[in-house]
XYZ file of C-alpha atoms in Angstrom:
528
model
C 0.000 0.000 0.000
C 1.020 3.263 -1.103
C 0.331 6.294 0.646
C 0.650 10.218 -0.357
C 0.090 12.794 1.404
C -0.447 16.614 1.474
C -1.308 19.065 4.349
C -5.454 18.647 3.925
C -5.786 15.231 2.377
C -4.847 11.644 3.072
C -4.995 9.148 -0.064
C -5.314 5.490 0.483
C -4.665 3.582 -3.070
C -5.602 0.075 -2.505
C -2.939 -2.467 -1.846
C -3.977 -4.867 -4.809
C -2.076 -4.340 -8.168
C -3.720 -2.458 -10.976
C -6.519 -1.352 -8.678
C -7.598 2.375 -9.081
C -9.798 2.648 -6.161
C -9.057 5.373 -3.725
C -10.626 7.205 -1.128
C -9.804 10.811 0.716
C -10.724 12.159 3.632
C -9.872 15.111 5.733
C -7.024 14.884 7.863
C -8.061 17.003 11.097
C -10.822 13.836 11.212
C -8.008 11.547 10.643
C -6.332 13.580 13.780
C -8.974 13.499 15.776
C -9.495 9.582 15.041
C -6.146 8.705 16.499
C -5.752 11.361 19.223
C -8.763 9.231 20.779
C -10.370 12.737 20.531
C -13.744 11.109 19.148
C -16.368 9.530 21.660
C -17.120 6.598 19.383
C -14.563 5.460 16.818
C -15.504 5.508 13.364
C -14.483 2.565 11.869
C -15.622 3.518 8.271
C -12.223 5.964 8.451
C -9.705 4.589 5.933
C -6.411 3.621 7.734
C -3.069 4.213 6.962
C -0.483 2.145 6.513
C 1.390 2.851 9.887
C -2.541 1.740 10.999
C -2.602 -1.188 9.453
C 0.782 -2.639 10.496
C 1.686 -1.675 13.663
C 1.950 -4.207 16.745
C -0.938 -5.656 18.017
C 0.565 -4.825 21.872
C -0.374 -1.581 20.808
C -3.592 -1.563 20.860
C -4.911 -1.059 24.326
C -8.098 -2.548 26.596
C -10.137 0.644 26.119
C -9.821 0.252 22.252
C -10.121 -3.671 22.536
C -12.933 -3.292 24.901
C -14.969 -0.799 22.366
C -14.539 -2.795 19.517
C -15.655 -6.226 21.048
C -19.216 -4.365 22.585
C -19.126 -2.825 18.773
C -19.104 -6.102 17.174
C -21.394 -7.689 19.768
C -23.816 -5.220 19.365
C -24.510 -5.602 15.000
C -27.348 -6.482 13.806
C -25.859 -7.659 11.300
C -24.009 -10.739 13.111
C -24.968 -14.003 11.708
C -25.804 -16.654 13.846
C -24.454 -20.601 12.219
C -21.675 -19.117 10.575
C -18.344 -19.027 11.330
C -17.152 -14.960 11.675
C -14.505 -12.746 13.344
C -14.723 -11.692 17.023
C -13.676 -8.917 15.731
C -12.230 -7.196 12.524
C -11.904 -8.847 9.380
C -12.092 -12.000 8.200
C -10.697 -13.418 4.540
C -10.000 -16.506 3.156
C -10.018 -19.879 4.625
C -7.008 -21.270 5.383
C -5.316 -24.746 6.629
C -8.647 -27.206 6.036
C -7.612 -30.231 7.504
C -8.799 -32.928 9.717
C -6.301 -33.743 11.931
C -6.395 -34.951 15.606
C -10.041 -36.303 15.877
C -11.367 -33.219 14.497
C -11.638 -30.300 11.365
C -9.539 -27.460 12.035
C -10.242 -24.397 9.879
C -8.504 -21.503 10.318
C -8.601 -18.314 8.914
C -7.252 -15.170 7.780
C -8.063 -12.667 10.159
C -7.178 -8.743 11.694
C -8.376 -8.864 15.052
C -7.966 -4.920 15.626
C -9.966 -3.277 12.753
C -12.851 -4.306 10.077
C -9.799 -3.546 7.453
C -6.726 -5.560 5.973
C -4.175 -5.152 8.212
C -1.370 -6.631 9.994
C -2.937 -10.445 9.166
C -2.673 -13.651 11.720
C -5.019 -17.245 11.091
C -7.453 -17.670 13.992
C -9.146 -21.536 14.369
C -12.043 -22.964 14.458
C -12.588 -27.103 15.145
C -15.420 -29.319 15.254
C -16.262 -32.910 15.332
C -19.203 -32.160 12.640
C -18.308 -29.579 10.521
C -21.714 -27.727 12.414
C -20.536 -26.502 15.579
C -17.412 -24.810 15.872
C -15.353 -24.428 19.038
C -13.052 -20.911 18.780
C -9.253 -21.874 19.493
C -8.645 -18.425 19.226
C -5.583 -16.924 17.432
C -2.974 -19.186 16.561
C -0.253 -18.283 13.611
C 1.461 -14.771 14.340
C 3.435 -12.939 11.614
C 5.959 -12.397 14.063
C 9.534 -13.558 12.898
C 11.207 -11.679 9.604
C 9.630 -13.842 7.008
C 6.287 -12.912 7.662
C 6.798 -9.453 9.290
C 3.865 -7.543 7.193
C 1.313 -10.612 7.676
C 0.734 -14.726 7.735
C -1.225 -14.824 4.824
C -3.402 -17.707 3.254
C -2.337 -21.336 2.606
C -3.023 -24.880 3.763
C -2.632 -27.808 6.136
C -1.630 -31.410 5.945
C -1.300 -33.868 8.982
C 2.076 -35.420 9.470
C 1.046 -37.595 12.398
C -1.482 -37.615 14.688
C -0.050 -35.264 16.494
C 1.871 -33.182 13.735
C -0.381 -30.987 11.519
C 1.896 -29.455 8.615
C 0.900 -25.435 8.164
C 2.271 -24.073 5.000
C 1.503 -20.446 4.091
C 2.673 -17.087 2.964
C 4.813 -14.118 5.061
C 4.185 -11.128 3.789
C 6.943 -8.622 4.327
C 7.598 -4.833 2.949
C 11.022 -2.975 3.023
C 10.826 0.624 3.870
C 10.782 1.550 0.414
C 7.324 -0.348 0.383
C 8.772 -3.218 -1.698
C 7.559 -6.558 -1.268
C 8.545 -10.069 -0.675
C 6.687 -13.487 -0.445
C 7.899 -16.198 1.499
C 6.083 -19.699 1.760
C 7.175 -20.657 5.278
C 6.187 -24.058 7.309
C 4.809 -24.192 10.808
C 4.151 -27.361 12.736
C 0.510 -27.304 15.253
C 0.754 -29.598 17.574
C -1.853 -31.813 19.112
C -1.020 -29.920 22.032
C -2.071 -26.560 20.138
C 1.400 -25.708 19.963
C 2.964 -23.871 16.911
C 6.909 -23.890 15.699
C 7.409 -22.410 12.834
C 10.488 -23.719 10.596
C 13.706 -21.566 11.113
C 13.928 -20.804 7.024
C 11.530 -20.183 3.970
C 11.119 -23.454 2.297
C 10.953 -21.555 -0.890
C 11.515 -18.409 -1.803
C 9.772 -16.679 -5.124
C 11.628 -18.062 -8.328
C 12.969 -15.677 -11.344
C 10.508 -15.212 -13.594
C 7.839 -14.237 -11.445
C 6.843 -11.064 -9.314
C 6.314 -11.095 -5.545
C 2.902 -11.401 -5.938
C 3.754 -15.212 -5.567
C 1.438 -16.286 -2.324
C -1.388 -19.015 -1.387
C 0.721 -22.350 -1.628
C -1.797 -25.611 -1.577
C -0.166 -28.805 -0.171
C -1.941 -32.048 -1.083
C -1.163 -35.676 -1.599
C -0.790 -37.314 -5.388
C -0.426 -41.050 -5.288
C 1.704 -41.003 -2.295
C 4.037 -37.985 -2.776
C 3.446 -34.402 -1.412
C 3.152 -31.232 -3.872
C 1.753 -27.633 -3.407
C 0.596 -25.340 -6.183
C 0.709 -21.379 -5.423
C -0.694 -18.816 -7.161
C 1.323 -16.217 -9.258
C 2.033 -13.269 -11.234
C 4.912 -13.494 -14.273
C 7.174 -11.086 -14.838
C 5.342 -10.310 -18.322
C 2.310 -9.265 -15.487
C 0.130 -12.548 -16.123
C -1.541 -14.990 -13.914
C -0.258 -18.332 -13.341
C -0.493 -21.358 -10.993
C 3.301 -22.681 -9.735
C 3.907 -25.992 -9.177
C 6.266 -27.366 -6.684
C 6.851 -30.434 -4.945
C 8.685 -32.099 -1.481
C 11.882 -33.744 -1.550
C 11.272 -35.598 2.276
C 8.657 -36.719 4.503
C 9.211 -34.374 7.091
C 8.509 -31.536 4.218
C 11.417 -29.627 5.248
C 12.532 -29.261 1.494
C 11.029 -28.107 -1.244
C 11.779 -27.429 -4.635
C 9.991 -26.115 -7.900
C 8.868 -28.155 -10.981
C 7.376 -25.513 -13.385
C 4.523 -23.602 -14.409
C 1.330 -25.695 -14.302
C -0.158 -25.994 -17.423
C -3.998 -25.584 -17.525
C -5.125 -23.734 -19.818
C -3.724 -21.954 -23.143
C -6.216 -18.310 -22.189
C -4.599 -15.418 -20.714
C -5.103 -15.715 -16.850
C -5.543 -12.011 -16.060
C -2.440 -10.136 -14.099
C -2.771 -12.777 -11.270
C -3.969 -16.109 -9.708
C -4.718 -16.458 -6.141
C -5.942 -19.366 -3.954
C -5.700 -22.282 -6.128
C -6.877 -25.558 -4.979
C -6.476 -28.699 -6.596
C -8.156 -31.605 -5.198
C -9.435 -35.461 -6.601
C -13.115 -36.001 -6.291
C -13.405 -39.555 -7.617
C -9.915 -39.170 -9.036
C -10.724 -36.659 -11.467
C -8.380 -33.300 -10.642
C -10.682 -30.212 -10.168
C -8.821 -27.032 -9.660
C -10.325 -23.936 -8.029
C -8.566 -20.929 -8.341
C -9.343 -16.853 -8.329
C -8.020 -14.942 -11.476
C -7.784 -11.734 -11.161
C -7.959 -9.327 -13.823
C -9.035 -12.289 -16.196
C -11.114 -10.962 -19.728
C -14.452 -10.969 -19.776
C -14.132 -13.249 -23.243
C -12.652 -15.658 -21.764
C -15.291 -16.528 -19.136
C -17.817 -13.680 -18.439
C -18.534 -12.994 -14.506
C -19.788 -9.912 -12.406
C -17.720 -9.598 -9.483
C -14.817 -7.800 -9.004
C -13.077 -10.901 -9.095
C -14.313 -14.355 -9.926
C -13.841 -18.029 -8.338
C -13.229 -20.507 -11.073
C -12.377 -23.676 -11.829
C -11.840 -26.330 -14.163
C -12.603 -30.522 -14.164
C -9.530 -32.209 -15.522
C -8.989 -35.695 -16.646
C -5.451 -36.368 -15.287
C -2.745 -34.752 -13.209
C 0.682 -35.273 -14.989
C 3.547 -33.895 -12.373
C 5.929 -35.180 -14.036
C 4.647 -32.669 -16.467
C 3.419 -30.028 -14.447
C -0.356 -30.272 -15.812
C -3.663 -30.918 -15.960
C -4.674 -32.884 -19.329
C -7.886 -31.993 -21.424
C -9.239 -29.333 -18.872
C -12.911 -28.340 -19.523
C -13.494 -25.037 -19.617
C -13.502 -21.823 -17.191
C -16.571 -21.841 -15.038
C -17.457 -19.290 -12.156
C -17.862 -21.724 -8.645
C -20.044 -19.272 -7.608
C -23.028 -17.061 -9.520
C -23.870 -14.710 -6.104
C -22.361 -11.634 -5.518
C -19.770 -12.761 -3.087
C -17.860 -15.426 -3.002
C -13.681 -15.784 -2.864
C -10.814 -17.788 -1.800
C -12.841 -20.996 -1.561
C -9.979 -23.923 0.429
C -10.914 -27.201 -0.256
C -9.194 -30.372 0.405
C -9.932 -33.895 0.494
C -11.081 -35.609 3.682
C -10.343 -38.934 5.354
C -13.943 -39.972 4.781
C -13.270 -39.677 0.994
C -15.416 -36.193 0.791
C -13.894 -33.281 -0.792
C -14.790 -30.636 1.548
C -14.765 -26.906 1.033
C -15.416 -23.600 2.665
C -15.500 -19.929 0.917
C -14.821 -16.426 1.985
C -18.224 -14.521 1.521
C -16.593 -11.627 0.436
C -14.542 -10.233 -2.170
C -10.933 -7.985 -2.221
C -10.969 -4.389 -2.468
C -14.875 -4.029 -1.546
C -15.698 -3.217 1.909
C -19.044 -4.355 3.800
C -21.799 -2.526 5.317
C -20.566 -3.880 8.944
C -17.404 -2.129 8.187
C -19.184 0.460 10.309
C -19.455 -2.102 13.103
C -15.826 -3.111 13.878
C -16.377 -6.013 11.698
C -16.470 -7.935 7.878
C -16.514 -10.656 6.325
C -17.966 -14.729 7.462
C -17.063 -17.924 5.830
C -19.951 -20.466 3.884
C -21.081 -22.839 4.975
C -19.114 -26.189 4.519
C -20.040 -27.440 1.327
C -19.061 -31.074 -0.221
C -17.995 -31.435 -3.647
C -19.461 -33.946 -6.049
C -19.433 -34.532 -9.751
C -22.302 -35.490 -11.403
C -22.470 -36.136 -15.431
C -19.572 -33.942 -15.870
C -20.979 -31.104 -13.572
C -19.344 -30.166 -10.714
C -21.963 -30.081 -7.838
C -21.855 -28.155 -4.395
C -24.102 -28.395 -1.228
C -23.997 -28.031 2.511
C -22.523 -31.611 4.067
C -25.018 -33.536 5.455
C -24.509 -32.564 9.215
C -25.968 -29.269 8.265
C -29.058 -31.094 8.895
C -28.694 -30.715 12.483
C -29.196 -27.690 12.134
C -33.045 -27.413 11.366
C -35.526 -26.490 13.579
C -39.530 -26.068 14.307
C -40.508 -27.589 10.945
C -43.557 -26.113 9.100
C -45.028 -26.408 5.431
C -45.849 -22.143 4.515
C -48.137 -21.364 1.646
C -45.973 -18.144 -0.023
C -48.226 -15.642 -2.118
C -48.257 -11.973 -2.889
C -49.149 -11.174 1.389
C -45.923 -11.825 2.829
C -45.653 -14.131 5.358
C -43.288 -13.366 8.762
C -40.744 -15.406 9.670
C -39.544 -15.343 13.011
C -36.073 -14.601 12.713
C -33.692 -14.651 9.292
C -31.605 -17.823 10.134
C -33.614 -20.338 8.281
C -33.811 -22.797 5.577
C -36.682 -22.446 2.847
C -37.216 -25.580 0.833
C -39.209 -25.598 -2.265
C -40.296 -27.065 -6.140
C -40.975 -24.388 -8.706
C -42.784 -25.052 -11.544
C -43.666 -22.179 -13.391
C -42.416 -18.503 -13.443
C -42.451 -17.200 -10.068
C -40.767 -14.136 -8.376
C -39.728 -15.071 -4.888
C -39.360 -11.860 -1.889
C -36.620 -12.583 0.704
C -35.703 -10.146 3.022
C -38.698 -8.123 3.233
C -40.498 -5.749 5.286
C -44.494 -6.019 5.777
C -45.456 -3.972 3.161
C -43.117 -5.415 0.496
C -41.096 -1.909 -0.307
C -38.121 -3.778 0.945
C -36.657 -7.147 -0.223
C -34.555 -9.100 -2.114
C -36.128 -10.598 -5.002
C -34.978 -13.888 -7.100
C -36.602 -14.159 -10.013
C -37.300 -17.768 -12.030
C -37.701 -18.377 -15.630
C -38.602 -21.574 -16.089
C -38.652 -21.347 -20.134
C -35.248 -20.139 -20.261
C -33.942 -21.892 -17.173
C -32.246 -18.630 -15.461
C -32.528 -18.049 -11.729
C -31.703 -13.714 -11.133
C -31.056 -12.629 -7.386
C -31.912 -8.367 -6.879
C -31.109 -6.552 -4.289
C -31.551 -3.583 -5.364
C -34.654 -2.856 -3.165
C -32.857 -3.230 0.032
C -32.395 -0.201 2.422
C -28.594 -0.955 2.536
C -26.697 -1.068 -0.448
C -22.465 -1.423 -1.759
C -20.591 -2.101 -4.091
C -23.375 -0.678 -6.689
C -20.870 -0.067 -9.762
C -20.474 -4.238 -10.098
C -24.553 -4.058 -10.536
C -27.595 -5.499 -8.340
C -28.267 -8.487 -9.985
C -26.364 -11.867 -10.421
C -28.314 -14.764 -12.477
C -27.540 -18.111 -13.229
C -28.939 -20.888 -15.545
C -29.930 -24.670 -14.669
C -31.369 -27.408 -16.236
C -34.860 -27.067 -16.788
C -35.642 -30.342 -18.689
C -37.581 -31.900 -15.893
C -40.061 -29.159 -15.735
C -38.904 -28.432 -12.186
C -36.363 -26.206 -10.220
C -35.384 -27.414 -6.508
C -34.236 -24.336 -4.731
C -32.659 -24.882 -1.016
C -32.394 -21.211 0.391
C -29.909 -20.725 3.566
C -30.518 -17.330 5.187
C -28.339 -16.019 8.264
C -29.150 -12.675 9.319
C -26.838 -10.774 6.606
C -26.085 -13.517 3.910
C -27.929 -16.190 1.948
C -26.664 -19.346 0.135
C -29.033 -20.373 -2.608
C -28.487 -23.997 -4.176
C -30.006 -24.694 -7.023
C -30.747 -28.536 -8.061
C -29.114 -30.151 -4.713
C -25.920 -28.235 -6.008
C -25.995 -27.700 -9.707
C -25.408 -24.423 -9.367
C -24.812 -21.727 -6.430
C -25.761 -18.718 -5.345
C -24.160 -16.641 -2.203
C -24.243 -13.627 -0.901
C -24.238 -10.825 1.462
C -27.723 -9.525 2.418
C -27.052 -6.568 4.878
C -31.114 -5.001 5.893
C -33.154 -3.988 8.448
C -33.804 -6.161 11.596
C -37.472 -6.281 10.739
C -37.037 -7.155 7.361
C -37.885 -10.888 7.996
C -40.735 -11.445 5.424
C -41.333 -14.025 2.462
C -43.454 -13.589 -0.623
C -44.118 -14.807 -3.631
C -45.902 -13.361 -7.103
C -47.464 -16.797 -7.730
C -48.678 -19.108 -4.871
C -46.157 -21.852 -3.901
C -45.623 -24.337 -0.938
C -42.629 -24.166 0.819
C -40.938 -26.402 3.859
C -39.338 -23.936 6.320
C -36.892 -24.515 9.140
C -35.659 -22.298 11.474
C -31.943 -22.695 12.116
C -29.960 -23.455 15.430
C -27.193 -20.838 16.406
């Protein structure tokens, strides 16, 4: 991040490359901020980078204190989703079961609703449904990850032994950067002990945006992919692989070869995992043409359904083509990995980079999906909520939705229903229907759009207020499983042919359902 300054004004350029966003505001505010000279703090105040990357001993119990009761007090918290005490929360990180238990950790900020000076926090569970908070765990706090412990992955070594390999994140004082993918060891114990060195270093050819490294397990040997930027300023995946058990040493193999499109100016968050044996990578391009493989957000998640992985090669043979993981409006850095059980497993950010949240103004952004498992079926790659999530449903009742809306108690729910002909459903709303989110089917066409446009709270408006989707309408019928929690929903479409997610920030009250055309619907309310 780059900052310049003159005697009235402040500019924060964002921190990702090629981005042109900006913001200004007036200094004496700025002043005032950090003089403690305010009686609330206002959290929608850009930060600089001194902010952003000082020590978290600095921060003291009054400020701590504020920003907890801040947090606690949204009404925007969800309530079955995983989410930051406080601050901000990213991608997913380290998805593993290891120990008895799933351990997902997670980017996070603790001191601000911003990207700052980043550690992973840790969730586990013995379900994937209710998650116990192990608090922070990884620290950037050695000279390889001075500026941040940014995203990567997890694989056990023993079962005791859990393998951590991520990115530091360091700047020099001339704000250059460099990217280290560094190894940690968790204990059973909850220990960590990080390795003394890098166990690899960015290679020539490519620009420190080199981060995200993805260990996994190919027919008995141990590789990682991380994402990349060339020096020609293109996206790539990297492909890299162990030379011991103990995966203390690592060395490169070569570019991996996916795909003969132009990636965009930069890949993060690759995943590559085996459902059934077939490779299926994920991966975020950023940057990527809209010819290649059209999307809405700011960024897309992709991926691709291979029919082999060739290391010796470096690549993925007779790749279909580009498709988004994800049709709502926010949805990023999805980890997935495959389980003992023989599920692939994944979980996504529900949020994007470079947009900020209406809980910014809270102390707080960003909550992870819930944990979907990944199938294939007749070529298609299918997502839905595991089957634990189940155990989550509550005070069972059959609803008749028509043009009166109909109250639900709370918005943590699940809304099952069959559609048939074109409909227009209202989420979201208030009792006289001049609020909502609406999701429009066409059953000729086979398109599903989501609006929310008609909410009191809106961002992010220059990337549009409608997402759509198609799905196969052969059958004359449309399953649709909604998942609302207070400020996001998670449409699936088909048991999983497509997906829908996204941030749904209203008023408390607004905890109506409609519909244009009368249709039966199975709703559950949802545990905490």
């Amino acid at each position: 991040m780059n900052n310049y300054q003159t005697f009235d004004t402040v500019y924060i350029f964002n921190y990702k490359p090629f981005s042109k966003v900006c913001q200004a505001f007036d200094i004496k505010n700025f002043l005032a901020y950090n003089l403690g000279m305010t009686n609330k703090t206002d959290y929608t105040l850009p930060w600089t980078s001194p902010e952003r990357y000082r020590s978290y001993a600095s921060y003291d119990k009054a400020y701590t204190d504020e920003l907890t009761a801040s947090v606690a007090a949204s009404t925007y918290k969800t309530t079955y989703h995983i989410q930051p005490k406080t601050g901000l929360l990213n991608d997913p990180n380290g998805f593993s079961f290891f120990n008895g238990k799933y351990h997902l950790f997670y980017q996070v900020f603790p001191y601000g609703p911003v990207h700052g000076l980043k550690s992973w926090g840790l969730m586990t569970s013995t379900d994937l449904i209710h998650w116990q908070d192990e608090g922070l765990k990884l620290f950037p706090d050695t000279v390889y990850d001075s500026h941040g412990a940014y995203s990567g992955s997890a694989l056990p070594l023993s079962n005791d032994q859990l393998f951590l390999f991520y990115t530091g994140n360091t700047r020099g004082a001339d704000k250059s950067r460099a990217a280290y993918q560094n190894g940690a060891i968790y204990s059973a114990s909850g220990e960590i002990k990080k390795f003394d060195r890098p166990l690899l270093t960015t290679p020539k050819g490519y620009t420190d945006h080199f981060r995200d490294p993805m260990i996994f397990d190919y027919q008995g040997d141990k590789y990682a992919i991380i994402g990349a930027q060339t020096a020609e300023l293109q996206g790539a995946v990297v492909l890299a692989h162990a030379n011991d058990t103990n995966l203390t040493s690592w060395d490169y193999s070569k570019q991996l070869a996916f795909t003969n499109q132009d990636m965009g100016y930069m890949i993060e968050c690759p995943n590559l995992v085996f459902i059934d044996q077939t490779p299926v990578l994920l991966f975020c391009p950023q940057g990527l043409d809209q010819s290649v493989c059209a999307y809405d957000n700011i960024f897309p998640n992709m991926y691709v359904i291979a029919d082999a992985f060739d290391p010796e090669a470096s690549s993925l043979t007779n790749t279909s083509a580009l498709h988004n993981l994800d049709d709502g409006f926010e949805v990023y850095a999805t980890q997935a990995f495959n389980a003992p059980d023989g599920r692939v497993l994944a979980s996504s950010w529900l949020g994007l980079p470079d947009l900020d949240d209406p809980s910014l103004a809270d102390g707080w952004q960003g909550i992870l999906s819930l944990v979907k498992e990944l199938t294939l079926k007749n070529g298609k790659l299918y997502q839905y909520p595991v089957a634990e999530t189940l155990s989550l449903r509550q005070n069972q009742e059959q609803i008749n939705l028509s043009d009166t809306p109909t109250a639900s108690p709370t918005n943590s729910y699940e809304l099952e229903l069959e559609i048939t002909s074109d409909n227009e459903l209202y989420l979201f709303a208030n009792a006289d229907k001049t609020s909502y989110v609406i999701l429009s089917v066409d059953m000729l066409n086979g398109t599903l759009t989501l609006n929310r446009e008609h909410l009191p709270v809106n961002w992010a408006e220059s990337y549009g207020h409608t997402r759509s989707t198609t799905f196969d309408n052969t059958t004359g019928t449309v399953k649709l499983n909604l998942f609302a929690d207070t400020s996001s929903l998670e449409i699936f479409i088909n048991n999983g042919e497509k997906v829908m997610s996204s941030r749904i920030f209203t008023a408390p009250e607004n905890t109506y359902l409609a519909a244009k055309s009368d249709v039966t619907a199975t709703l559950w309310q949802l545990k905490k």
